[in-house]
Amino acid sequence: MHKILEKRQLSYDKERDQSVYYFKVEAPEIARNRKAGQFIIFQIDETYGERIPLTIADANAEEGWIAIVFQTVGATTRKFAATFNVGDSVPVLVGPLGKPTHIEKKDGIIVCVGGGIGIAPLHPIVQANHKIGNKVVTIIGARTKELLFFEDEMRAASDELIVVTDDGTYGRKAVVTEPLKELCEKEKVSEIVSIGPAIMMKFCVAAARPFGVPITTSLNTIMIDGTGMCGCCRVKVGNETKFVCVDGPEFNGYEVDFDNMMQRMTAFKDKEREADHKCRVGLDAGKVSA
């Protein structure tokens, strides 16, 4: 059992009725062994609960905790946010899983680009690059000011932080690819790391391509089971089929077939919406069902 040490709501999307939550959870073994880019699997019911993969957003090996950040996009995440509080315990928490991010000293700058909920899994990658002395420029973006989070954390771990919003309510009015392209034009960019919605990563790759800058993309949003057994996270990378949870979650962005990935991500949308609706009704009635 893993005790919840801290719980915070980071943002709320009124239009979609979705919130982003931060949970700090007691997990000393995972905290000691995790590396940037790796993820955990958690369940809110140890017998019948849905398995949810989440990238570790932060950790402290000495204090023995990890942080997970998630969006209430379905029944399990909504129930988790609504019914678990500080002092409660997460019954199942497994990790660290997945291949860690390759971190090495580079001559030029590392540009880290995070969009929406992708800001959370980007955070440990920014931290790891900063720790070994790389110059890190971080770009974070969201549709509007209220949906941004981790600004202070990213600023602390970056040499420069660029904040953009689609509607201009905070930072620069732009999409993340605009400052990314400008940096590629003006600076010696050694590597780009992009994490966010699939469409955002696709356009980050397009922005980087004319400059030939290596770009790493994290495809964690398509994961379900987290062990490779369900096969739902199959993606086309180059001429091969890869499973994100065991072969990734990070891949060379130039080789990822994002159109195929986005098409496959819609496969369970109807069932997800149905389950989420039932959960909302149950929460409103004070009767939460799995």
mmCIF file of C-alpha atoms in Angstrom, residues 38-247:
data_model
loop_
_atom_site.group_PDB
_atom_site.id
_atom_site.type_symbol
_atom_site.label_atom_id
_atom_site.label_comp_id
_atom_site.label_asym_id
_atom_site.label_seq_id
_atom_site.Cartn_x
_atom_site.Cartn_y
_atom_site.Cartn_z
ATOM 1 C CA GLN A 38 9.910 6.009 -16.904
ATOM 2 C CA PHE A 39 6.367 5.349 -15.746
ATOM 3 C CA ILE A 40 4.316 3.471 -13.162
ATOM 4 C CA ILE A 41 1.102 1.448 -13.285
ATOM 5 C CA PHE A 42 -1.513 2.054 -10.610
ATOM 6 C CA GLN A 43 -4.903 0.614 -9.733
ATOM 7 C CA ILE A 44 -7.457 2.031 -7.324
ATOM 8 C CA ASP A 45 -8.874 -1.435 -6.657
ATOM 9 C CA GLU A 46 -6.355 -4.243 -6.184
ATOM 10 C CA THR A 47 -8.689 -6.943 -7.535
ATOM 11 C CA TYR A 48 -10.794 -5.469 -10.326
ATOM 12 C CA GLY A 49 -9.402 -2.007 -10.958
ATOM 13 C CA GLU A 50 -8.417 -0.707 -14.385
ATOM 14 C CA ARG A 51 -4.655 -0.441 -14.911
ATOM 15 C CA ILE A 52 -3.529 3.146 -15.507
ATOM 16 C CA PRO A 53 -0.002 3.966 -16.772
ATOM 17 C CA LEU A 54 1.400 7.360 -15.740
ATOM 18 C CA THR A 55 4.841 8.841 -16.256
ATOM 19 C CA ILE A 56 6.609 9.743 -13.013
ATOM 20 C CA ALA A 57 6.505 13.543 -12.870
ATOM 21 C CA ASP A 58 8.923 13.972 -9.968
ATOM 22 C CA ALA A 59 10.572 11.955 -7.196
ATOM 23 C CA ASN A 60 12.721 12.247 -4.087
ATOM 24 C CA ALA A 61 14.872 9.207 -3.303
ATOM 25 C CA GLU A 62 15.864 10.447 0.163
ATOM 26 C CA GLU A 63 12.299 11.158 1.263
ATOM 27 C CA GLY A 64 10.918 8.105 -0.539
ATOM 28 C CA TRP A 65 8.138 9.596 -2.652
ATOM 29 C CA ILE A 66 7.130 9.948 -6.284
ATOM 30 C CA ALA A 67 4.727 12.406 -7.878
ATOM 31 C CA ILE A 68 2.121 11.514 -10.472
ATOM 32 C CA VAL A 69 0.088 13.993 -12.471
ATOM 33 C CA PHE A 70 -3.062 12.961 -14.293
ATOM 34 C CA GLN A 71 -6.099 14.358 -16.041
ATOM 35 C CA THR A 72 -9.629 13.217 -15.222
ATOM 36 C CA VAL A 73 -10.388 11.966 -18.727
ATOM 37 C CA GLY A 74 -12.118 8.705 -17.798
ATOM 38 C CA ALA A 75 -13.957 6.816 -15.082
ATOM 39 C CA THR A 76 -10.911 5.572 -13.144
ATOM 40 C CA THR A 77 -9.022 8.869 -13.061
ATOM 41 C CA ARG A 78 -12.196 10.749 -12.159
ATOM 42 C CA LYS A 79 -12.967 8.311 -9.339
ATOM 43 C CA PHE A 80 -9.361 8.440 -8.127
ATOM 44 C CA ALA A 81 -9.451 12.243 -7.921
ATOM 45 C CA ALA A 82 -12.862 12.338 -6.248
ATOM 46 C CA THR A 83 -12.476 9.605 -3.633
ATOM 47 C CA PHE A 84 -8.776 9.410 -2.681
ATOM 48 C CA ASN A 85 -7.281 11.981 -0.323
ATOM 49 C CA VAL A 86 -4.170 12.630 1.766
ATOM 50 C CA GLY A 87 -3.716 9.752 4.201
ATOM 51 C CA ASP A 88 -5.431 7.202 1.943
ATOM 52 C CA SER A 89 -3.351 4.526 0.233
ATOM 53 C CA VAL A 90 -3.099 3.489 -3.402
ATOM 54 C CA PRO A 91 -3.499 -0.310 -3.315
ATOM 55 C CA VAL A 92 -1.425 -1.089 -6.420
ATOM 56 C CA LEU A 93 1.582 0.890 -7.644
ATOM 57 C CA VAL A 94 4.127 -0.857 -9.868
ATOM 58 C CA GLY A 95 7.298 0.527 -11.401
ATOM 59 C CA PRO A 96 9.515 1.947 -12.628
ATOM 60 C CA LEU A 97 8.600 0.690 -16.108
ATOM 61 C CA GLY A 98 9.628 1.606 -19.639
ATOM 62 C CA LYS A 99 12.971 2.577 -21.083
ATOM 63 C CA PRO A 100 14.470 5.693 -19.501
ATOM 64 C CA THR A 101 15.302 8.822 -21.451
ATOM 65 C CA HIS A 102 18.811 8.842 -22.891
ATOM 66 C CA ILE A 103 20.530 11.759 -21.154
ATOM 67 C CA GLU A 104 24.030 12.840 -22.156
ATOM 68 C CA LYS A 105 26.113 16.014 -22.207
ATOM 69 C CA LYS A 106 25.587 18.038 -25.392
ATOM 70 C CA ASP A 107 27.431 21.013 -26.849
ATOM 71 C CA GLY A 108 24.389 22.946 -28.002
ATOM 72 C CA ILE A 109 21.091 23.612 -26.275
ATOM 73 C CA ILE A 110 18.406 21.051 -25.473
ATOM 74 C CA VAL A 111 14.922 22.308 -26.291
ATOM 75 C CA CYS A 112 12.175 20.615 -24.281
ATOM 76 C CA VAL A 113 8.616 21.192 -25.508
ATOM 77 C CA GLY A 114 5.570 20.328 -23.400
ATOM 78 C CA GLY A 115 1.918 20.819 -24.262
ATOM 79 C CA GLY A 116 -1.066 20.345 -21.949
ATOM 80 C CA ILE A 117 -0.778 17.298 -19.698
ATOM 81 C CA GLY A 118 2.515 16.505 -21.477
ATOM 82 C CA ILE A 119 4.165 19.167 -19.317
ATOM 83 C CA ALA A 120 4.199 16.697 -16.398
ATOM 84 C CA PRO A 121 6.218 13.852 -18.005
ATOM 85 C CA LEU A 122 8.553 16.442 -19.537
ATOM 86 C CA HIS A 123 9.534 17.768 -16.101
ATOM 87 C CA PRO A 124 11.951 14.955 -15.037
ATOM 88 C CA ILE A 125 13.637 15.097 -18.458
ATOM 89 C CA VAL A 126 14.261 18.825 -18.022
ATOM 90 C CA GLN A 127 15.571 18.146 -14.508
ATOM 91 C CA ALA A 128 17.921 15.381 -15.661
ATOM 92 C CA ASN A 129 19.413 17.461 -18.487
ATOM 93 C CA HIS A 130 19.862 20.449 -16.210
ATOM 94 C CA LYS A 131 21.531 18.272 -13.557
ATOM 95 C CA ILE A 132 24.326 17.122 -15.876
ATOM 96 C CA GLY A 133 24.996 20.641 -17.083
ATOM 97 C CA ASN A 134 23.168 20.839 -20.386
ATOM 98 C CA LYS A 135 21.749 24.214 -21.365
ATOM 99 C CA VAL A 136 18.000 23.668 -21.396
ATOM 100 C CA VAL A 137 15.392 25.910 -23.003
ATOM 101 C CA THR A 138 11.892 24.757 -22.110
ATOM 102 C CA ILE A 139 8.714 25.674 -23.968
ATOM 103 C CA ILE A 140 5.364 24.960 -22.310
ATOM 104 C CA GLY A 141 1.980 25.706 -23.787
ATOM 105 C CA ALA A 142 -1.746 25.325 -23.245
ATOM 106 C CA ARG A 143 -4.974 26.600 -24.767
ATOM 107 C CA THR A 144 -5.422 29.199 -22.031
ATOM 108 C CA LYS A 145 -3.781 30.438 -18.807
ATOM 109 C CA GLU A 146 -5.964 28.330 -16.492
ATOM 110 C CA LEU A 147 -4.674 25.105 -18.042
ATOM 111 C CA LEU A 148 -0.975 25.796 -17.455
ATOM 112 C CA PHE A 149 0.863 24.204 -14.548
ATOM 113 C CA PHE A 150 4.415 23.416 -13.339
ATOM 114 C CA GLU A 151 5.629 26.863 -14.430
ATOM 115 C CA ASP A 152 7.724 27.377 -11.279
ATOM 116 C CA GLU A 153 9.110 23.837 -11.421
ATOM 117 C CA MET A 154 10.094 24.186 -15.072
ATOM 118 C CA ARG A 155 11.645 27.607 -14.524
ATOM 119 C CA ALA A 156 13.781 26.242 -11.682
ATOM 120 C CA ALA A 157 15.145 23.419 -13.868
ATOM 121 C CA SER A 158 15.621 25.412 -17.101
ATOM 122 C CA ASP A 159 18.119 27.992 -18.298
ATOM 123 C CA GLU A 160 15.229 29.678 -20.071
ATOM 124 C CA LEU A 161 11.476 29.118 -19.959
ATOM 125 C CA ILE A 162 9.128 30.187 -22.746
ATOM 126 C CA VAL A 163 5.395 30.125 -21.970
ATOM 127 C CA VAL A 164 2.767 30.290 -24.705
ATOM 128 C CA THR A 165 -1.022 30.131 -24.789
ATOM 129 C CA ASP A 166 -3.259 29.713 -27.811
ATOM 130 C CA ASP A 167 -5.499 32.617 -26.755
ATOM 131 C CA GLY A 168 -2.775 34.901 -25.400
ATOM 132 C CA THR A 169 -4.164 35.020 -21.856
ATOM 133 C CA TYR A 170 -0.688 34.341 -20.479
ATOM 134 C CA GLY A 171 2.835 34.463 -21.824
ATOM 135 C CA ARG A 172 3.160 34.762 -25.565
ATOM 136 C CA LYS A 173 0.168 34.260 -27.848
ATOM 137 C CA ALA A 174 1.429 31.395 -29.969
ATOM 138 C CA VAL A 175 1.570 27.639 -30.360
ATOM 139 C CA VAL A 176 4.700 25.832 -29.157
ATOM 140 C CA THR A 177 6.068 25.264 -32.649
ATOM 141 C CA GLU A 178 6.592 29.002 -33.217
ATOM 142 C CA PRO A 179 9.322 29.548 -30.582
ATOM 143 C CA LEU A 180 10.697 26.082 -31.390
ATOM 144 C CA LYS A 181 11.256 27.083 -35.014
ATOM 145 C CA GLU A 182 12.817 30.400 -33.953
ATOM 146 C CA LEU A 183 15.278 28.646 -31.650
ATOM 147 C CA CYS A 184 16.290 26.252 -34.432
ATOM 148 C CA GLU A 185 16.919 29.249 -36.701
ATOM 149 C CA LYS A 186 18.983 31.258 -34.183
ATOM 150 C CA GLU A 187 20.672 28.749 -31.868
ATOM 151 C CA LYS A 188 22.767 25.617 -32.076
ATOM 152 C CA VAL A 189 20.086 23.126 -31.031
ATOM 153 C CA SER A 190 21.525 19.682 -30.291
ATOM 154 C CA GLU A 191 18.280 17.908 -29.448
ATOM 155 C CA ILE A 192 14.547 18.462 -29.109
ATOM 156 C CA VAL A 193 12.303 16.552 -26.717
ATOM 157 C CA SER A 194 8.565 16.909 -27.334
ATOM 158 C CA ILE A 195 5.751 15.563 -25.144
ATOM 159 C CA GLY A 196 2.078 16.413 -25.478
ATOM 160 C CA PRO A 197 -0.917 15.668 -27.678
ATOM 161 C CA ALA A 198 -0.057 13.580 -30.725
ATOM 162 C CA ILE A 199 -0.976 16.408 -33.093
ATOM 163 C CA MET A 200 1.383 18.761 -31.244
ATOM 164 C CA MET A 201 4.261 16.289 -31.457
ATOM 165 C CA LYS A 202 3.567 15.760 -35.157
ATOM 166 C CA PHE A 203 3.927 19.490 -35.816
ATOM 167 C CA CYS A 204 7.018 19.746 -33.613
ATOM 168 C CA VAL A 205 8.607 17.101 -35.827
ATOM 169 C CA ALA A 206 7.567 19.080 -38.908
ATOM 170 C CA ALA A 207 9.112 22.244 -37.430
ATOM 171 C CA ALA A 208 12.391 20.458 -36.642
ATOM 172 C CA ARG A 209 12.723 18.595 -39.948
ATOM 173 C CA PRO A 210 14.137 21.440 -42.106
ATOM 174 C CA PHE A 211 16.965 21.875 -39.593
ATOM 175 C CA GLY A 212 17.730 18.172 -39.167
ATOM 176 C CA VAL A 213 17.749 18.464 -35.374
ATOM 177 C CA PRO A 214 17.254 15.089 -33.623
ATOM 178 C CA ILE A 215 13.825 15.021 -31.960
ATOM 179 C CA THR A 216 12.571 12.591 -29.349
ATOM 180 C CA THR A 217 8.819 12.172 -28.835
ATOM 181 C CA SER A 218 7.095 10.379 -25.974
ATOM 182 C CA LEU A 219 4.016 8.377 -26.973
ATOM 183 C CA ASN A 220 2.822 7.616 -23.439
ATOM 184 C CA THR A 221 -0.729 8.839 -24.129
ATOM 185 C CA ILE A 222 -1.555 5.698 -26.140
ATOM 186 C CA MET A 223 -0.539 3.241 -23.401
ATOM 187 C CA ILE A 224 -3.200 1.191 -21.604
ATOM 188 C CA ASP A 225 -1.980 -2.053 -20.053
ATOM 189 C CA GLY A 226 1.654 -1.030 -19.643
ATOM 190 C CA THR A 227 3.132 -4.510 -20.105
ATOM 191 C CA GLY A 228 2.780 -5.134 -23.846
ATOM 192 C CA MET A 229 0.120 -7.816 -23.415
ATOM 193 C CA CYS A 230 -2.954 -5.869 -24.552
ATOM 194 C CA GLY A 231 -1.382 -4.681 -27.804
ATOM 195 C CA CYS A 232 -3.319 -1.414 -27.755
ATOM 196 C CA CYS A 233 -0.188 0.747 -27.864
ATOM 197 C CA ARG A 234 1.048 -0.592 -31.204
ATOM 198 C CA VAL A 235 2.606 2.160 -33.282
ATOM 199 C CA LYS A 236 4.444 2.291 -36.598
ATOM 200 C CA VAL A 237 8.012 3.486 -36.114
ATOM 201 C CA GLY A 238 10.000 3.440 -39.324
ATOM 202 C CA ASN A 239 9.313 0.096 -40.975
ATOM 203 C CA GLU A 240 8.567 -1.677 -37.709
ATOM 204 C CA THR A 241 5.669 -2.143 -35.324
ATOM 205 C CA LYS A 242 6.565 -1.108 -31.788
ATOM 206 C CA PHE A 243 4.777 -1.402 -28.458
ATOM 207 C CA VAL A 244 5.060 1.914 -26.631
ATOM 208 C CA CYS A 245 5.031 0.488 -23.109
ATOM 209 C CA VAL A 246 7.894 -1.991 -23.615
ATOM 210 C CA ASP A 247 9.837 -0.551 -26.570
#
